[in-house]
Coordinates of C-alpha atoms in Angstrom, one line a residue:
Chain A
M4 CA 0.0 0.0 0.0
N5 CA 1.2 3.5 -0.8
G6 CA 0.6 5.7 2.3
A7 CA 1.1 9.0 0.6
D8 CA -1.4 8.2 -2.2
T9 CA -3.9 6.8 0.4
A10 CA -3.7 10.0 2.5
F11 CA -4.1 12.2 -0.6
V12 CA -7.2 10.3 -1.8
L13 CA -8.8 10.3 1.6
I14 CA -8.3 14.1 1.9
S15 CA -9.5 14.6 -1.6
A16 CA -12.7 12.6 -0.7
A17 CA -13.3 15.1 2.2
L18 CA -12.7 18.0 -0.2
V19 CA -15.2 16.6 -2.7
M20 CA -17.7 16.1 0.1
L21 CA -17.6 19.8 0.7
M22 CA -18.7 20.5 -2.9
T23 CA -22.3 19.4 -2.2
P24 CA -22.9 21.8 0.6
G25 CA -21.0 24.4 -1.5
L26 CA -23.4 23.7 -4.3
A27 CA -26.3 24.0 -1.9
F28 CA -25.2 27.5 -0.9
F29 CA -24.5 28.4 -4.5
Y30 CA -28.0 27.5 -5.6
G31 CA -29.7 28.5 -2.3
G32 CA -28.6 32.1 -2.6
M33 CA -29.9 32.2 -6.1
V34 CA -33.5 31.5 -5.4
R35 CA -36.1 33.7 -3.7
V36 CA -36.4 33.8 0.1
K37 CA -39.6 31.7 0.2
S38 CA -37.9 28.5 -1.0
A39 CA -34.3 29.0 0.1
L40 CA -34.3 26.1 2.6
N41 CA -35.9 23.8 0.0
M42 CA -33.1 24.6 -2.4
L43 CA -30.4 23.9 0.2
M44 CA -32.1 20.6 1.1
M45 CA -32.4 19.5 -2.5
S46 CA -28.6 19.3 -2.6
F47 CA -28.0 18.3 1.0
I48 CA -30.4 15.3 0.9
S49 CA -28.2 13.7 -1.7
L50 CA -25.5 13.2 0.9
G51 CA -28.0 10.9 2.7
I52 CA -29.7 9.0 -0.1
V53 CA -26.7 8.4 -2.3
S54 CA -24.2 7.5 0.4
V55 CA -26.5 4.7 1.5
L56 CA -27.3 3.5 -2.1
W57 CA -23.6 3.6 -3.0
V58 CA -22.8 1.1 -0.3
L59 CA -25.9 -1.1 -1.0
Y60 CA -25.3 -1.5 -4.7
G61 CA -23.9 1.7 -6.3
Y62 CA -20.2 0.8 -5.9
S63 CA -20.9 -2.7 -7.3
L64 CA -22.8 -1.5 -10.3
T65 CA -20.2 1.1 -11.1
F66 CA -16.9 -0.6 -10.3
G67 CA -17.9 -4.3 -10.1
D68 CA -16.6 -6.6 -12.9
D69 CA -18.3 -5.9 -16.2
I70 CA -21.4 -7.9 -17.0
G71 CA -20.5 -7.7 -20.7
S72 CA -20.3 -5.0 -23.4
G73 CA -18.9 -2.5 -20.9
L74 CA -22.4 -1.3 -19.9
L75 CA -22.7 -2.1 -16.2
G76 CA -20.9 -3.7 -13.2
N77 CA -22.1 -6.9 -11.6
L78 CA -23.5 -7.4 -8.1
D79 CA -20.4 -9.1 -6.6
H80 CA -19.8 -6.2 -4.3
V81 CA -23.3 -5.5 -3.1
G82 CA -23.0 -4.1 0.4
L83 CA -19.3 -3.8 -0.3
A84 CA -19.0 -7.6 0.0
G85 CA -15.6 -9.0 -0.6
I86 CA -13.8 -5.8 0.3
D87 CA -11.8 -5.4 3.5
P88 CA -9.4 -2.7 4.7
E89 CA -6.5 -4.7 3.2
T90 CA -8.0 -4.9 -0.3
L91 CA -6.0 -2.6 -2.6
T92 CA -6.7 -1.1 -6.0
G93 CA -3.8 -0.4 -8.4
G94 CA -1.5 -3.2 -7.4
K95 CA 0.7 -3.7 -4.4
E96 CA 1.7 0.0 -4.4
G97 CA -1.9 1.0 -4.7
I98 CA -4.5 2.4 -2.3
P99 CA -7.2 0.7 -0.2
V100 CA -10.4 0.1 -2.2
F101 CA -12.3 1.7 0.7
A102 CA -10.4 5.0 0.0
F103 CA -11.3 4.8 -3.7
A104 CA -14.9 3.8 -3.0
L105 CA -15.3 6.8 -0.6
F106 CA -13.8 9.2 -3.1
Q107 CA -16.1 7.9 -5.8
L108 CA -19.1 8.0 -3.5
M109 CA -18.7 11.8 -3.2
F110 CA -18.9 12.1 -7.0
A111 CA -22.2 10.1 -7.0
V112 CA -23.5 12.4 -4.3
L113 CA -22.7 15.6 -6.2
T114 CA -24.0 14.6 -9.6
P115 CA -27.8 14.4 -8.9
A116 CA -27.5 17.5 -6.6
L117 CA -26.2 19.4 -9.6
M118 CA -29.5 18.9 -11.3
S119 CA -31.6 20.4 -8.5
G120 CA -30.9 24.0 -9.7
A121 CA -32.9 23.4 -12.9
L122 CA -36.0 22.5 -10.9
A123 CA -35.8 25.2 -8.3
D124 CA -38.9 26.4 -6.4
R125 CA -41.5 24.0 -7.8
V126 CA -41.1 20.3 -7.1
K127 CA -42.2 18.2 -4.2
F128 CA -39.4 17.3 -1.9
S129 CA -40.5 13.7 -1.7
A130 CA -40.6 13.4 -5.4
W131 CA -37.2 14.9 -5.8
S132 CA -35.8 12.4 -3.3
L133 CA -37.3 9.5 -5.2
F134 CA -36.0 11.0 -8.4
I135 CA -32.4 11.1 -7.0
A136 CA -32.6 7.5 -5.9
L137 CA -33.9 6.3 -9.3
W138 CA -31.6 8.6 -11.3
V139 CA -28.3 7.5 -9.7
T140 CA -29.4 3.9 -10.0
V141 CA -30.4 3.9 -13.7
V142 CA -28.3 6.8 -15.1
Y143 CA -25.3 7.7 -13.0
F144 CA -24.0 4.2 -12.0
P145 CA -24.0 2.9 -15.5
V146 CA -22.5 6.0 -17.1
A147 CA -19.8 6.2 -14.5
H148 CA -19.1 2.5 -15.3
W149 CA -18.8 3.3 -19.0
V150 CA -16.3 6.1 -18.4
W151 CA -14.2 5.0 -15.4
Q152 CA -14.3 1.3 -15.1
A153 CA -11.5 -0.4 -17.1
D154 CA -14.0 -2.5 -19.0
G155 CA -16.5 0.3 -19.5
W156 CA -17.1 0.9 -23.2
L157 CA -16.1 4.6 -23.3
F158 CA -13.0 3.8 -21.3
Q159 CA -12.2 1.1 -23.8
L160 CA -12.7 3.6 -26.6
E161 CA -10.1 5.8 -24.9
V162 CA -12.4 8.7 -24.3
I163 CA -10.7 11.2 -22.0
D164 CA -12.7 12.1 -19.0
F165 CA -10.2 12.7 -16.3
A166 CA -12.6 13.8 -13.5
G167 CA -16.1 13.8 -14.8
G168 CA -16.9 16.1 -17.7
T169 CA -19.1 13.5 -19.2
A170 CA -20.1 11.3 -16.3
V171 CA -20.8 14.2 -14.0
H172 CA -21.4 17.4 -15.8
I173 CA -22.8 16.5 -19.2
N174 CA -24.8 13.8 -17.5
A175 CA -26.3 16.1 -14.9
G176 CA -26.8 19.0 -17.3
I177 CA -28.8 17.0 -19.9
G178 CA -30.6 15.1 -17.2
A179 CA -31.7 18.4 -15.7
L180 CA -33.0 19.6 -19.1
A181 CA -35.0 16.4 -19.4
A182 CA -36.5 16.8 -16.0
V183 CA -37.4 20.4 -16.7
L184 CA -39.2 19.4 -19.9
V185 CA -41.3 17.0 -17.8
V186 CA -41.9 19.3 -14.8
G187 CA -42.4 22.6 -16.7
K188 CA -41.8 26.2 -16.0
R189 CA -42.0 28.0 -12.7
I190 CA -45.3 30.0 -12.3
G191 CA -44.5 33.5 -13.5
F192 CA -41.4 32.5 -15.5
K193 CA -40.4 35.5 -17.7
K194 CA -43.1 37.6 -16.2
E195 CA -42.3 38.0 -12.5
P196 CA -38.9 39.1 -11.2
M197 CA -37.0 36.1 -9.7
R198 CA -34.0 37.8 -8.3
P199 CA -31.4 36.0 -6.2
H200 CA -32.2 36.6 -2.5
N201 CA -28.6 36.3 -1.2
L202 CA -25.6 36.9 -3.5
P203 CA -23.1 36.7 -0.7
L204 CA -24.4 33.1 -0.1
V205 CA -23.9 32.4 -3.8
M206 CA -20.3 33.7 -3.6
L207 CA -19.7 31.5 -0.5
G208 CA -21.0 28.5 -2.3
A209 CA -18.9 29.2 -5.4
A210 CA -15.8 29.5 -3.2
L211 CA -16.5 26.2 -1.4
L212 CA -17.0 24.6 -4.8
W213 CA -13.7 26.0 -6.1
F214 CA -11.9 24.7 -2.9
G215 CA -13.5 21.3 -3.0
W216 CA -12.9 21.0 -6.7
F217 CA -9.1 20.5 -6.1
G218 CA -10.1 17.2 -4.5
F219 CA -12.4 16.4 -7.4
N220 CA -9.8 17.1 -10.1
A221 CA -6.4 16.5 -8.6
G222 CA -7.7 13.6 -6.4
S223 CA -8.8 11.8 -9.6
A224 CA -5.2 11.0 -10.3
L225 CA -5.7 8.6 -7.3
A226 CA -2.1 9.3 -6.5
A227 CA 0.0 12.2 -5.1
N228 CA 2.0 12.6 -8.3
G229 CA 2.8 14.9 -11.2
T230 CA -0.6 14.4 -12.8
A231 CA -2.3 15.5 -9.6
A232 CA -0.1 18.6 -9.5
T233 CA -0.8 19.4 -13.1
M234 CA -4.5 19.0 -12.5
A235 CA -4.5 21.1 -9.4
L236 CA -2.6 23.9 -11.2
N237 CA -4.8 23.8 -14.2
T238 CA -7.9 23.8 -12.1
Q239 CA -6.8 27.1 -10.5
V240 CA -5.8 28.9 -13.7
A241 CA -8.8 27.7 -15.9
T242 CA -11.2 28.8 -13.1
G243 CA -9.6 32.2 -12.8
A244 CA -9.6 32.6 -16.6
A245 CA -13.2 31.5 -16.9
M246 CA -14.3 34.1 -14.3
L247 CA -12.6 36.8 -16.4
G248 CA -14.1 35.4 -19.6
W249 CA -17.6 35.5 -18.2
L250 CA -17.1 39.0 -16.7
V251 CA -15.7 40.5 -19.9
Y252 CA -18.6 39.1 -22.0
E253 CA -21.1 40.4 -19.4
R254 CA -19.5 43.8 -19.3
I255 CA -19.7 44.1 -23.1
R256 CA -23.2 42.7 -23.3
H257 CA -24.9 44.1 -20.2
G258 CA -22.7 46.9 -18.9
A259 CA -21.6 45.5 -15.5
F260 CA -19.2 43.1 -13.8
T261 CA -21.7 41.2 -11.7
T262 CA -21.0 39.1 -8.6
L263 CA -23.3 36.4 -9.9
G264 CA -21.3 36.5 -13.1
A265 CA -18.0 36.1 -11.3
A266 CA -19.3 33.1 -9.3
S267 CA -20.9 31.5 -12.4
G268 CA -17.8 32.0 -14.5
A269 CA -15.7 30.3 -11.9
V270 CA -18.0 27.3 -11.9
A271 CA -18.1 27.2 -15.7
G272 CA -14.3 27.1 -15.7
L273 CA -14.2 24.3 -13.0
V274 CA -16.6 22.3 -15.1
A275 CA -14.7 22.7 -18.4
I276 CA -11.3 21.8 -16.8
T277 CA -12.6 18.7 -15.1
P278 CA -12.4 16.4 -18.1
S279 CA -9.4 18.1 -19.7
G280 CA -7.0 19.4 -17.1
A281 CA -4.7 16.4 -17.0
H282 CA -3.8 16.6 -20.6
V283 CA -3.2 20.3 -21.3
N284 CA -0.6 22.7 -20.1
A285 CA -1.3 25.8 -18.1
L286 CA -1.7 28.0 -21.2
G287 CA -4.2 25.4 -22.7
A288 CA -6.0 25.6 -19.3
I289 CA -6.3 29.4 -19.6
L290 CA -7.7 29.0 -23.1
I291 CA -10.3 26.4 -22.0
G292 CA -11.2 28.7 -19.1
V293 CA -11.7 31.8 -21.2
V294 CA -13.8 29.9 -23.8
A295 CA -15.9 28.2 -21.1
G296 CA -16.5 31.5 -19.3
A297 CA -17.5 33.5 -22.3
V298 CA -19.6 30.8 -24.0
C299 CA -21.5 29.8 -20.9
S300 CA -22.2 33.4 -20.2
W301 CA -23.9 33.5 -23.6
A302 CA -25.5 30.1 -23.2
V303 CA -27.4 31.0 -20.0
S304 CA -29.6 33.4 -22.1
L305 CA -30.7 30.5 -24.4
K306 CA -33.5 29.5 -22.0
Y307 CA -35.3 32.7 -22.6
K308 CA -35.1 32.3 -26.3
L309 CA -36.1 28.6 -26.3
G310 CA -38.6 28.9 -23.5
Y311 CA -37.5 26.1 -21.1
D312 CA -37.1 27.2 -17.5
D313 CA -33.7 25.9 -16.4
S314 CA -34.0 28.0 -13.3
L315 CA -30.4 28.3 -12.2
D316 CA -28.8 27.5 -15.5
V317 CA -27.6 23.9 -15.0
V318 CA -27.8 23.4 -18.7
G319 CA -26.1 26.7 -19.6
V320 CA -23.2 26.1 -17.1
H321 CA -22.8 22.3 -16.6
L322 CA -23.9 20.8 -19.9
V323 CA -22.3 23.5 -22.1
G324 CA -19.1 23.7 -19.9
G325 CA -18.8 19.9 -19.8
V326 CA -19.1 19.7 -23.6
I327 CA -16.5 22.5 -24.1
G328 CA -14.0 20.8 -21.8
T329 CA -14.7 17.3 -23.3
L330 CA -14.2 18.5 -26.9
L331 CA -11.4 21.0 -26.4
V332 CA -9.2 18.4 -24.7
G333 CA -9.3 16.5 -28.1
V334 CA -7.8 19.6 -29.7
L335 CA -5.5 20.9 -27.0
A336 CA -4.0 17.8 -25.5
I337 CA -0.2 18.0 -25.3
D338 CA 0.7 14.5 -24.3
G339 CA 0.3 12.9 -27.7
V340 CA -3.3 12.1 -27.4
G341 CA -4.7 15.1 -29.1
G342 CA -5.9 15.2 -32.8
M343 CA -8.8 14.7 -35.0
S344 CA -9.3 11.0 -34.1
Q345 CA -9.3 11.9 -30.3
L346 CA -11.7 14.7 -31.0
G347 CA -14.0 12.2 -32.7
K348 CA -13.8 9.9 -29.6
Q349 CA -14.5 12.8 -27.3
A350 CA -17.6 13.7 -29.4
I351 CA -18.8 10.1 -29.2
G352 CA -18.3 10.2 -25.4
A353 CA -20.1 13.5 -25.0
F354 CA -23.0 12.7 -27.3
S355 CA -23.6 9.1 -26.3
V356 CA -23.9 10.2 -22.6
M357 CA -26.2 13.0 -23.7
A358 CA -28.5 10.8 -25.6
F359 CA -28.7 8.1 -23.0
S360 CA -29.0 10.4 -20.1
F361 CA -31.6 12.6 -21.8
V362 CA -33.9 9.7 -22.7
V363 CA -33.7 7.8 -19.4
S364 CA -33.8 11.0 -17.2
W365 CA -37.0 12.0 -19.1
L366 CA -38.5 8.6 -18.5
L367 CA -37.7 8.6 -14.8
A368 CA -39.1 12.1 -14.4
K369 CA -42.2 11.0 -16.2
I370 CA -42.5 7.9 -14.0
V371 CA -42.2 10.1 -10.8
D372 CA -44.7 12.6 -12.2
M373 CA -47.3 9.9 -13.1
T374 CA -47.0 8.0 -9.8
I375 CA -46.6 10.4 -6.9
G376 CA -46.6 13.7 -8.9
F377 CA -43.4 15.7 -9.4
R378 CA -44.7 19.2 -9.0
A379 CA -45.7 21.0 -5.9
G380 CA -49.2 22.4 -5.8
E381 CA -49.8 25.8 -7.3
D382 CA -50.5 27.5 -4.0
D383 CA -47.5 25.9 -2.4
E384 CA -45.3 27.1 -5.2
T385 CA -46.6 30.6 -5.0
S386 CA -46.4 30.9 -1.2
G387 CA -43.0 29.2 -1.0
L388 CA -41.9 25.6 -0.4
D389 CA -40.1 26.0 2.9
Q390 CA -43.1 26.1 5.1
V391 CA -44.9 23.5 3.1
F392 CA -42.3 20.7 2.9
H393 CA -39.9 21.6 5.7
A394 CA -42.2 23.3 8.3
E395 CA -39.6 26.1 8.6
T396 CA -38.7 29.5 7.3
G397 CA -35.2 30.4 6.2
Y398 CA -35.0 33.8 7.8
D399 CA -36.9 35.3 10.7
F400 CA -36.5 39.0 11.0
S401 CA -39.9 39.5 12.6
T402 CA -40.3 40.4 16.2
V403 CA -44.0 39.6 16.3
G404 CA -45.9 36.4 15.9
G405 CA -45.0 32.8 16.7
T406 CA -46.4 31.1 19.8
P407 CA -45.0 28.0 21.3
T408 CA -47.6 25.3 21.3
G409 CA -46.1 23.3 24.2
R410 CA -46.2 20.2 22.1
S411 CA -43.1 18.4 20.9
T412 CA -44.6 17.2 17.6
V413 CA -45.2 19.3 14.5
P414 CA -47.9 21.8 15.7
D415 CA -51.2 21.6 14.0
L416 CA -51.7 25.2 13.3
T417 CA -55.1 24.7 11.7
E418 CA -56.8 25.7 14.9
T419 CA -55.4 29.2 14.6
G420 CA -56.4 29.3 10.9
A421 CA -52.8 29.0 9.8
A422 CA -51.8 26.4 7.3
A423 CA -50.4 23.1 8.5
P424 CA -47.3 21.7 6.8
R425 CA -48.2 19.7 3.7
N426 CA -47.5 16.3 5.1
K427 CA -49.4 16.7 8.3
K428 CA -52.8 15.0 8.4
V429 CA -55.5 17.5 9.5
D430 CA -58.5 16.1 11.2
A431 CA -61.6 17.4 9.4
Chain B
M24 CA -50.1 70.6 16.4
K25 CA -48.8 69.4 13.1
L26 CA -47.4 66.1 11.8
I27 CA -44.5 66.6 9.3
T28 CA -43.7 63.6 7.1
A29 CA -40.6 63.4 5.0
V30 CA -39.9 60.6 2.5
V31 CA -36.3 61.0 1.5
K32 CA -33.1 59.4 0.4
P33 CA -31.8 56.9 3.1
H34 CA -28.3 58.3 3.1
R35 CA -29.6 61.8 4.1
L36 CA -31.0 60.5 7.4
D37 CA -28.0 61.3 9.6
E38 CA -27.8 64.9 8.2
I39 CA -31.5 65.3 8.8
K40 CA -31.3 63.9 12.4
E41 CA -28.5 66.4 13.2
A42 CA -30.4 69.3 11.8
L43 CA -33.5 68.4 13.8
Q44 CA -31.5 68.1 17.0
A45 CA -29.9 71.4 16.3
F46 CA -33.4 72.8 15.9
G47 CA -34.4 71.3 19.3
V48 CA -36.8 68.5 18.1
Q49 CA -37.1 66.0 21.0
G50 CA -38.2 62.9 19.1
L51 CA -38.9 61.5 15.7
T52 CA -40.0 58.2 14.1
V53 CA -38.1 56.7 11.2
T54 CA -39.5 53.9 9.0
E55 CA -37.9 52.2 6.0
A56 CA -40.0 52.7 3.0
S57 CA -40.1 52.1 -0.7
G58 CA -41.6 54.2 -3.5
Y59 CA -41.0 56.3 -6.5
G60 CA -41.8 59.7 -7.9
R61 CA -40.6 61.0 -11.2
Q62 CA -37.3 59.2 -10.7
R63 CA -38.8 55.7 -11.3
G64 CA -36.3 52.9 -10.5
H65 CA -33.1 51.4 -11.6
T66 CA -32.1 48.3 -13.6
E67 CA -30.4 45.2 -12.2
V68 CA -28.8 42.4 -14.2
Y69 CA -28.6 38.7 -13.1
R70 CA -26.9 36.4 -15.6
G71 CA -28.1 38.6 -18.4
A72 CA -31.7 38.8 -17.2
E73 CA -32.5 42.5 -16.7
Y74 CA -35.0 43.5 -14.0
T75 CA -36.4 47.0 -13.5
V76 CA -36.6 47.7 -9.8
D77 CA -39.2 50.4 -9.8
L78 CA -39.6 50.8 -6.1
V79 CA -36.7 52.7 -4.7
P80 CA -35.6 52.4 -1.0
K81 CA -36.4 55.5 1.0
V82 CA -36.8 56.5 4.6
R83 CA -39.9 58.0 6.0
I84 CA -39.4 60.4 8.9
E85 CA -42.3 61.6 11.0
V86 CA -42.1 64.5 13.5
L87 CA -44.8 66.0 15.6
V88 CA -44.4 69.8 16.2
E89 CA -46.3 72.7 17.5
D90 CA -48.1 74.8 14.9
G91 CA -45.7 77.7 15.1
D92 CA -42.6 75.6 14.4
A93 CA -44.0 73.7 11.4
E94 CA -43.0 76.0 8.6
Q95 CA -39.5 76.5 9.9
L96 CA -39.0 72.8 10.5
I97 CA -40.2 71.9 7.0
E98 CA -37.4 74.2 5.7
V99 CA -34.8 72.6 8.0
I100 CA -35.8 69.1 6.7
V101 CA -35.9 70.1 3.1
K102 CA -32.5 71.8 3.3
A103 CA -30.9 68.7 5.0
S104 CA -32.5 66.3 2.5
R105 CA -31.5 68.1 -0.7
T106 CA -28.8 66.7 -3.0
G107 CA -30.2 68.5 -6.0
K108 CA -30.5 65.2 -7.9
I109 CA -33.6 63.4 -9.0
G110 CA -35.2 61.3 -6.2
D111 CA -34.7 63.7 -3.3
G112 CA -38.2 63.0 -2.1
K113 CA -41.1 64.9 -0.6
V114 CA -42.0 66.6 2.7
W115 CA -45.6 67.3 3.7
C116 CA -47.5 68.5 6.8
V117 CA -50.9 67.7 8.2
P118 CA -52.8 68.9 11.2
V119 CA -53.0 66.7 14.3
D120 CA -56.0 66.5 16.7
T121 CA -54.4 64.8 19.7
A122 CA -51.1 63.5 21.0
V123 CA -50.6 61.6 24.2
R124 CA -47.4 60.7 26.0
V125 CA -48.0 57.1 27.1
R126 CA -45.9 57.1 30.2
T127 CA -47.4 60.2 31.9
G128 CA -50.7 60.7 30.1
E129 CA -49.8 64.3 29.1
R130 CA -51.8 65.5 26.2
G131 CA -51.4 68.1 23.4
P132 CA -48.2 70.1 23.0
D133 CA -47.0 68.9 26.5
A134 CA -46.8 65.4 25.0
L135 CA -44.2 66.5 22.4

């Protein structure tokens, strides 16, 4: 066992864990006050659901031996069977499988959470939780197997996806678009102002994402080596360059350098360098960053033209940024892998994941919608989801109102004429 | 008695408070308010989506004064509020029937 590599991967896993709460803040600050907690919870709940599913069967379906054709892992490692602390991956000088499994668990947690921004303010929390469970099972685990397991068909095709441009970002971006097409627009989309309620929170979230992304990208080397160092360096410069790219585009187009633009540009750069950073030099990373920042800044306006309500621009940032990074590495790779044939492979990787994820995500969203109903009720959406699904409000600046009921359960406020939380049975 | 109400730019508040104190006003009420006059609002941009924010933040200052002081006090407030730019606000004055100091029960000008 290599102690240095093991330590690095374990620390990287903890860094990647921080990305999901970071994402929660990033999205949470972007919505209106009335559903801010719901937005935070949509990301945060993934840490619960996916951590459990990963142990039960996720690891096995993703990294178990291939069942054939490079499409899915087998069930040999259900419940992490057959793995003990001494089991290593990567030969005698490798790292414990547990460290690798924990690191990859964090990727599985983050990916569905990325989609939540597209569905802001309008879905039932229970339906979203079910959708996460279905989606990681039927979409994420197979696609991660294709891309990262040695027998996976895209791995075999030699598609470069160092840390998740296809498996994570394109996958979540297109999945989010499919879910939006099933769920529909927010009430008042394009008519009412839907301004971010807390931009400092968005900035905090973007900063935590940026920090955690060093684990995401450099940790994907699975070793404390030159590749990890390259990836860490390129992560920093591409992200900085992307922020500048977004801001310059925005200044020309809309006349201001916005905070939201800086945060969004940084995330676009992080997304684009994810698949590509290990195979480009620092100058290539700057180029990838600038392109991702400027193009994503333009791409977020598409939803208004095309009329789909991707509320917090998951498509515009993650899908577009993921495609940019996945394709550009075919052009800019410096270690002998670049060229037209690699570009072709990258395109196959990007578009096969897009096609599969779009169709299956749409079907899953449809199933959820037709069984338990995906959307929150109209009144709930208008009044805000926090009180309805979580029986809380995000901010309390009021000095009046609020009476303790003396009961330890959820109070039935119907006696006072106030609405009870949605899930509480009210005796007629 | 008169009630003088001023709806003005928030950053003028300190200036106005100082001017009122110098004049000898004992108390005042300040409320955060929003509104617009001829100024209308401003534009904000979030990821390229432009919003017109047509209600502008203002402060509303209310002062109770004796009849004889009203005209002078209006002048004091107007002078302290003025920046000369659009959106400086409005000051108006209405008659008041009764005022009571809650602690002592004093009424009328004694309550001011």
